[in-house]
mmCIF file of C-alpha atoms in Angstrom:
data_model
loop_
_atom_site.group_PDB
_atom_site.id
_atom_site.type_symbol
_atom_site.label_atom_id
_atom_site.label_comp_id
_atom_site.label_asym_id
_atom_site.label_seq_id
_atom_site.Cartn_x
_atom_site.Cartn_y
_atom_site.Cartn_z
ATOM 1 C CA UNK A 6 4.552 15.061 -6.181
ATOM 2 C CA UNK A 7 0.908 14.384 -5.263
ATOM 3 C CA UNK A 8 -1.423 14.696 -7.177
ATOM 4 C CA UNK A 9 -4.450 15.858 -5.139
ATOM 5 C CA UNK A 10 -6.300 19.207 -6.004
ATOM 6 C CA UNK A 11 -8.894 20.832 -3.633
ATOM 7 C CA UNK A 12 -11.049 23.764 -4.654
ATOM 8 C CA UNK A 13 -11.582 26.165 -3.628
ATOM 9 C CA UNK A 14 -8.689 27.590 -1.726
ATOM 10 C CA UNK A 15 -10.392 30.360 0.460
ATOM 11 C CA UNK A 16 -14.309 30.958 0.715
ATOM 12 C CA UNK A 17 -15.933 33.212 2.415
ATOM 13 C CA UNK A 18 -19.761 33.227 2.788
ATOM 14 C CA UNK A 19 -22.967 33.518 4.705
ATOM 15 C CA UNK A 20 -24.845 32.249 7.342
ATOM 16 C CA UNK A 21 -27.027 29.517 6.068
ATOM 17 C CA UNK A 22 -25.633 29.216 2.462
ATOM 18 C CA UNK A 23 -24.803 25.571 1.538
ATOM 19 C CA UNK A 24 -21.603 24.589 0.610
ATOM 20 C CA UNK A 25 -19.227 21.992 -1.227
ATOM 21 C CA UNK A 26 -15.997 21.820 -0.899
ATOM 22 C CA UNK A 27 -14.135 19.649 -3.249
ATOM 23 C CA UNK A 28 -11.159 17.485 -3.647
ATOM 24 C CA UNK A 29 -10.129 15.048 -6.465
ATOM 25 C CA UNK A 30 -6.949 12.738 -7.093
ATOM 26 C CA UNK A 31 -5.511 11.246 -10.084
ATOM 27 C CA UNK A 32 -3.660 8.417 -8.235
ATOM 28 C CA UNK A 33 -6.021 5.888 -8.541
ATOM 29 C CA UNK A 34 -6.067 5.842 -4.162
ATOM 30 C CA UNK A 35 -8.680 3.799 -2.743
ATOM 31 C CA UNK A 36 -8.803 5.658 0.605
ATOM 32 C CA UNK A 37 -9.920 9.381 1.201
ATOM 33 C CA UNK A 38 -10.085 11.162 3.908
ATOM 34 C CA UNK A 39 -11.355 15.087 4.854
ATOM 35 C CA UNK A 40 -9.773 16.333 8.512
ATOM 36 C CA UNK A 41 -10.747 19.523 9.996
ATOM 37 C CA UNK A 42 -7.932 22.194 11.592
ATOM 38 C CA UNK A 43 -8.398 24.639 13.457
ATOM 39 C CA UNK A 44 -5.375 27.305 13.363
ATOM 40 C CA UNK A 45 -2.662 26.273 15.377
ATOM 41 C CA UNK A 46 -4.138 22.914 16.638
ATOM 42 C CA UNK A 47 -4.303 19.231 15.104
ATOM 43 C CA UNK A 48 -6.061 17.401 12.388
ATOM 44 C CA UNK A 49 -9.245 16.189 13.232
ATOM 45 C CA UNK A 50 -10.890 13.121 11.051
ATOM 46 C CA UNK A 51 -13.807 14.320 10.172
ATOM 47 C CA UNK A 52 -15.003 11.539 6.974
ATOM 48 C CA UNK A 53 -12.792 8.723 5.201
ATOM 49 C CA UNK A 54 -13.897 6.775 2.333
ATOM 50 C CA UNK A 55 -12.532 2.948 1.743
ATOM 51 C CA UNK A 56 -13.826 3.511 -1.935
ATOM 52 C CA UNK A 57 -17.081 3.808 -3.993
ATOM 53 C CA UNK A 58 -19.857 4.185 -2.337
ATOM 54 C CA UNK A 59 -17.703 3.516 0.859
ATOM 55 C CA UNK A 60 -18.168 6.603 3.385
ATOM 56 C CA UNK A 61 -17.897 6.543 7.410
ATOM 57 C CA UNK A 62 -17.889 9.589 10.207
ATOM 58 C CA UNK A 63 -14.492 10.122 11.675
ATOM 59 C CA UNK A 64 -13.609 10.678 15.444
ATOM 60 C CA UNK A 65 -14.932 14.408 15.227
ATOM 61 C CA UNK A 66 -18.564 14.802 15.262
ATOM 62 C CA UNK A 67 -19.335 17.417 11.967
ATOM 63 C CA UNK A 68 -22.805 18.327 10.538
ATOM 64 C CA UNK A 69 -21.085 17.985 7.156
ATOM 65 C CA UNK A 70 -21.526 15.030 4.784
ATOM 66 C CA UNK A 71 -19.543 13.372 1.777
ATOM 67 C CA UNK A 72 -20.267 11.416 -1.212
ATOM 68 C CA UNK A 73 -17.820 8.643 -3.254
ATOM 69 C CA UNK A 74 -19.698 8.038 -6.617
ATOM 70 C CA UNK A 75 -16.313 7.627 -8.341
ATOM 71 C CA UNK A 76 -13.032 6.584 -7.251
ATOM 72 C CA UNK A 77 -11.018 10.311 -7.609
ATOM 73 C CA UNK A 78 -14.266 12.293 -6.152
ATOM 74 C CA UNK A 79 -14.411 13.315 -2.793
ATOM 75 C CA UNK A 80 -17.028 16.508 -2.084
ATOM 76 C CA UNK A 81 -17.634 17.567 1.322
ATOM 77 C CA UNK A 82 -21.181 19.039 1.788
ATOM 78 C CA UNK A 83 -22.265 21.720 4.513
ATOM 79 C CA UNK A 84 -26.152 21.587 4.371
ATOM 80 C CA UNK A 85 -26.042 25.449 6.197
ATOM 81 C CA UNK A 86 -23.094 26.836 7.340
ATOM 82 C CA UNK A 87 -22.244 28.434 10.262
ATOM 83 C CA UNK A 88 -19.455 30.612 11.883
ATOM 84 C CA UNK A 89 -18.695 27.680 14.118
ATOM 85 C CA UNK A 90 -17.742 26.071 10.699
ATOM 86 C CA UNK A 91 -15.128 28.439 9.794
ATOM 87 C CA UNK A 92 -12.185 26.193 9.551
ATOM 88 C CA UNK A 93 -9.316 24.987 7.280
ATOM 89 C CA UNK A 94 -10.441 21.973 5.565
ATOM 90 C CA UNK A 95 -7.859 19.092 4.523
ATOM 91 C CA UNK A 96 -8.431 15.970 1.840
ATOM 92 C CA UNK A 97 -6.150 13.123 2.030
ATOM 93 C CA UNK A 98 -6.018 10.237 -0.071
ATOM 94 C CA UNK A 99 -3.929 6.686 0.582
ATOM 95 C CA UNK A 100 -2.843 3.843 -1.578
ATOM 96 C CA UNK A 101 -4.956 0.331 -0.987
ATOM 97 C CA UNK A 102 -3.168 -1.653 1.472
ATOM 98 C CA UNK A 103 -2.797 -5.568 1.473
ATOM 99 C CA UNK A 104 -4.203 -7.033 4.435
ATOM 100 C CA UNK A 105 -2.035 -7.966 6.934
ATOM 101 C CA UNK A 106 0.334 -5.150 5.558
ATOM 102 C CA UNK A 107 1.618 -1.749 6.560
ATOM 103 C CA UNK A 108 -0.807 1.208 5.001
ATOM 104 C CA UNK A 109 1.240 3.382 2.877
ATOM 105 C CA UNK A 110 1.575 7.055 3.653
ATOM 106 C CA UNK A 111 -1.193 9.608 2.891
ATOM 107 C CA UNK A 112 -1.270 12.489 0.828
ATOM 108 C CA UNK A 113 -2.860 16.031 1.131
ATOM 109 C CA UNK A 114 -4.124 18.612 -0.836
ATOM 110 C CA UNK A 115 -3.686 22.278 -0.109
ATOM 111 C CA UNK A 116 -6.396 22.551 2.007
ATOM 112 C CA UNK A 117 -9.677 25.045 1.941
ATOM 113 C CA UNK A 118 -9.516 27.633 3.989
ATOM 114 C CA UNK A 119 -13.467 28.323 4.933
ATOM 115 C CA UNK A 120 -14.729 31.461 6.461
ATOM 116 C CA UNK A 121 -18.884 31.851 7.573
ATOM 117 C CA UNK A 122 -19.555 35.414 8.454
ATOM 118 C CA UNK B 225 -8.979 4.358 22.224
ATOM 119 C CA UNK B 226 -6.233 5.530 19.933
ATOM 120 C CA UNK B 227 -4.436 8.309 20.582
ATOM 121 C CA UNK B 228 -1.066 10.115 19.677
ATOM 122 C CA UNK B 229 0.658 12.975 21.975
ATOM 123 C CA UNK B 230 3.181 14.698 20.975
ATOM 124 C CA UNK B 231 6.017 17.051 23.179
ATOM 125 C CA UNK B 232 6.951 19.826 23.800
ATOM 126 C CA UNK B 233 3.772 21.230 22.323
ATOM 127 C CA UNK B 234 6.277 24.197 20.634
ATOM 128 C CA UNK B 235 10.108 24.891 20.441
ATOM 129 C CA UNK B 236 12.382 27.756 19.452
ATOM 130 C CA UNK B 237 15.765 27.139 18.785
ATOM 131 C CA UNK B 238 18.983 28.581 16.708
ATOM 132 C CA UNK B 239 20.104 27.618 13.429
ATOM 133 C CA UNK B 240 22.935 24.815 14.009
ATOM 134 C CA UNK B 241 21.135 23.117 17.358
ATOM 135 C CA UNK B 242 19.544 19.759 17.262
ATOM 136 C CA UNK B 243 16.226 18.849 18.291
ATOM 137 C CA UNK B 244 14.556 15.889 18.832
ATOM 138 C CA UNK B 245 10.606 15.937 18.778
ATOM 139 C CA UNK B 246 8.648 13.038 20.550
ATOM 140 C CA UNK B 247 5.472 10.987 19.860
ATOM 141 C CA UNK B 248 3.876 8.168 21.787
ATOM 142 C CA UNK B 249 0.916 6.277 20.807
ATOM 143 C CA UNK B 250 -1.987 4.420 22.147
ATOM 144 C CA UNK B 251 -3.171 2.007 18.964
ATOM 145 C CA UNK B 252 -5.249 -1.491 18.598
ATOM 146 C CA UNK B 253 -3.848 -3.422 15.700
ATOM 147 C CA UNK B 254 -0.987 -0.407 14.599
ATOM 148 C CA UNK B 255 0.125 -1.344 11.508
ATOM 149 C CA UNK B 256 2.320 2.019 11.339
ATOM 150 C CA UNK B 257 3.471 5.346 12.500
ATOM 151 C CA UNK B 258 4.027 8.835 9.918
ATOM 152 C CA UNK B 259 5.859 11.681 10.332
ATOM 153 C CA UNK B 260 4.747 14.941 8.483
ATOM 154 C CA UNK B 261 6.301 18.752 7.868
ATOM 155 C CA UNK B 262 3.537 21.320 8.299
ATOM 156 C CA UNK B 263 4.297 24.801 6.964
ATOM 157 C CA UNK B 264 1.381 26.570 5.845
ATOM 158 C CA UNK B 265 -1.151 24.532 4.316
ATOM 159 C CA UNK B 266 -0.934 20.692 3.445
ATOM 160 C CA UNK B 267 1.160 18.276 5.278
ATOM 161 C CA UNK B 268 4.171 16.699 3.714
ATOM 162 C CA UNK B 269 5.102 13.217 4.257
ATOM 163 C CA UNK B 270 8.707 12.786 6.019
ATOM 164 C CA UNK B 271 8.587 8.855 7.229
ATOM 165 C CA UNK B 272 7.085 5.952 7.791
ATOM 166 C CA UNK B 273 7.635 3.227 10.519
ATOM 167 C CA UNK B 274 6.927 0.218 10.771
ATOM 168 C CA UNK B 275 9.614 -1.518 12.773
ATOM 169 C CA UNK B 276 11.242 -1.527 16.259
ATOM 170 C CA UNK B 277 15.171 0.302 16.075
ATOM 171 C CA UNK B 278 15.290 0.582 12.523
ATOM 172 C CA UNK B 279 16.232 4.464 12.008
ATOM 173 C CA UNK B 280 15.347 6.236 8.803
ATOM 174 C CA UNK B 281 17.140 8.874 7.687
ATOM 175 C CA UNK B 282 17.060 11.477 4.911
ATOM 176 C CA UNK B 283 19.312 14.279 5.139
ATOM 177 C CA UNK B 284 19.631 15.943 8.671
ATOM 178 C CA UNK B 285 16.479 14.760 10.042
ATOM 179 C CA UNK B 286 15.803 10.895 11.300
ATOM 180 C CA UNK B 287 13.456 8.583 12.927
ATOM 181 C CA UNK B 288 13.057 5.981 14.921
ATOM 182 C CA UNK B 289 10.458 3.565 16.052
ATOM 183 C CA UNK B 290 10.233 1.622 19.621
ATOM 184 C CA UNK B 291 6.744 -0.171 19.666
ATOM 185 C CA UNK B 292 7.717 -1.807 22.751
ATOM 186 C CA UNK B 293 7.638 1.553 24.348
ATOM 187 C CA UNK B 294 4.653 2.842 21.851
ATOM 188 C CA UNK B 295 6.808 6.273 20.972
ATOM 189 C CA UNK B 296 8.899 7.353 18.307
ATOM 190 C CA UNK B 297 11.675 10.157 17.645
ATOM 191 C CA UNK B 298 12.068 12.980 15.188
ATOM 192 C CA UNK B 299 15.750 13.983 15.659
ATOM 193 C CA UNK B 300 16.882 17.094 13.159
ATOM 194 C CA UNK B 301 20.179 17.828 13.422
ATOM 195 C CA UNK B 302 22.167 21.162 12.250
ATOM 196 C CA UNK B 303 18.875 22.956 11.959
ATOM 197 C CA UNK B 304 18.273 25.629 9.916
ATOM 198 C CA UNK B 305 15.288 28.563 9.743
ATOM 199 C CA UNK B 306 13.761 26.325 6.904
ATOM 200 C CA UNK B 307 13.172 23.455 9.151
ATOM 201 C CA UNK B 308 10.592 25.924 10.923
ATOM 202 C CA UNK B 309 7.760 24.434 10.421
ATOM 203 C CA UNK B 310 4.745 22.188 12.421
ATOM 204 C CA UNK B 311 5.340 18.187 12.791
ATOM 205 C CA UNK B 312 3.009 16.271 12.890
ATOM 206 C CA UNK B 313 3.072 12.519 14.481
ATOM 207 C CA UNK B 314 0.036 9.767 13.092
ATOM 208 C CA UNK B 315 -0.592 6.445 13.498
ATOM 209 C CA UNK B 316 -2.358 4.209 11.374
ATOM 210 C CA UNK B 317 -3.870 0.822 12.505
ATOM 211 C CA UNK B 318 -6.374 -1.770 10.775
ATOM 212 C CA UNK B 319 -9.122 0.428 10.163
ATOM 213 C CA UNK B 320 -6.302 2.874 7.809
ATOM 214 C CA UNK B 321 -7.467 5.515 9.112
ATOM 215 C CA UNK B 322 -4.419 8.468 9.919
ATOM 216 C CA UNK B 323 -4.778 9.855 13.864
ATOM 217 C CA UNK B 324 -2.921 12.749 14.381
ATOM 218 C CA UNK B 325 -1.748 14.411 17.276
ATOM 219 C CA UNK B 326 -1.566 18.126 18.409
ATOM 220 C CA UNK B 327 1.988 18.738 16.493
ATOM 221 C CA UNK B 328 4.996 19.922 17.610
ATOM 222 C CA UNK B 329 5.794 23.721 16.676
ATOM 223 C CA UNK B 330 9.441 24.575 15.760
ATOM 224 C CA UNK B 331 10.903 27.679 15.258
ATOM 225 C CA UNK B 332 14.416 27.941 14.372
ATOM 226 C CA UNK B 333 15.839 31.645 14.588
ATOM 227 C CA UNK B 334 18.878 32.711 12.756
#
């Protein structure tokens, strides 16, 4: 069982209010990772982490940010949300891979479900 | 650029039929390719694959890999309204970072 905890579950707030959403993970994983869903359609990448102090954008543009001061941290910032923000949000964390070897699998959380009204 | 498609888009089937759900890939450097269960919030991990023909199995559902051909199977066999669920295809390649595709959306009716 993973062991990857995201909180909150469900928000729902106002335009303009800034936001964290946050994950942690107990495994000791190297690698994070925060995708973006939209109901019914696929997982965007959104931020990944290689470790501390370790953050890069994904392949979706997003006007959120992250932070990795320790290893099992993970928070996902919205400055001043908006309704075009209303998503679910997804953390993922992998196991450090040898170079030159296959990555391991990742795993999720259960996801934030973010409204902006 | 990487990419991962995934068909049919959605499915609906009857308990007992088999399906089998497709994924090709675009990738530089792949080091591997995922299968996940989707049902209402966080993905589950079903397989990985690394290597060409070598099926993995667990139960009634099995995968296999051609990288020759950039795609893989999902085949679930004897399926039941449990299996209903979204699968997702990913890829992973020297950067580690998971691509997904759209997912594959199967209902099984009873």
């Amino acid at each position: 069982e993973a062991d990857i905890y995201q909180t909150p579950r469900y928000l729902v707030i106002g335009t303009g209010k800034k936001i964290t959403l946050e994950c942690s993970q107990t495994m000791g994983h190297d690698k994070m990772y925060w995708y973006q869903q939209d109901p019914g359609m696929e997982l965007h990448l959104i931020h990944y982490s290689y470790g501390v102090n370790s953050t890069e954008k994904g392949d979706l543009s997003s006007e959120s940010t992250v932070s990795r001061i320790r290893t099992e941290h993970f928070p996902l910032t919205l400055e001043s949300a908006r309704p075009s923000h209303t998503s679910q949000y997804l953390c993922a964390s992998s196991e450090h891979s040898i170079p030159g070897v296959s990555n391991t699998e990742a795993f999720f959380g259960q996801g934030t479900r973010l409204t902006v009204v | 650029e990487d990419k991962v498609v995934q068909s049919p888009l959605s499915l609906v089937v009857h308990e007992g039929d088999t399906v089998t759900l497709n994924c090709s890939y675009e990738v530089t450097n792949f080091r591997s390719l995922l299968w996940y269960k989707q049902e209402k919030k966080a993905p589950t991990f079903l397989f990985m694959l690394t290597s060409s023909g070598i099926e993995k199995k667990s139960g009634r559902l099995s995968s296999i890999l051609d990288k020759k051909e950039l795609f893989s199977i999902l085949n679930i066999t004897a399926t039941q309204t449990g299996d209903s669920a979204i699968y997702l295809c990913a890829h992973t390649s020297g950067t580690y970072k998971y691509i997904f595709g759209t997912g594959t959306r199967l209902k099984v009716l009873a």
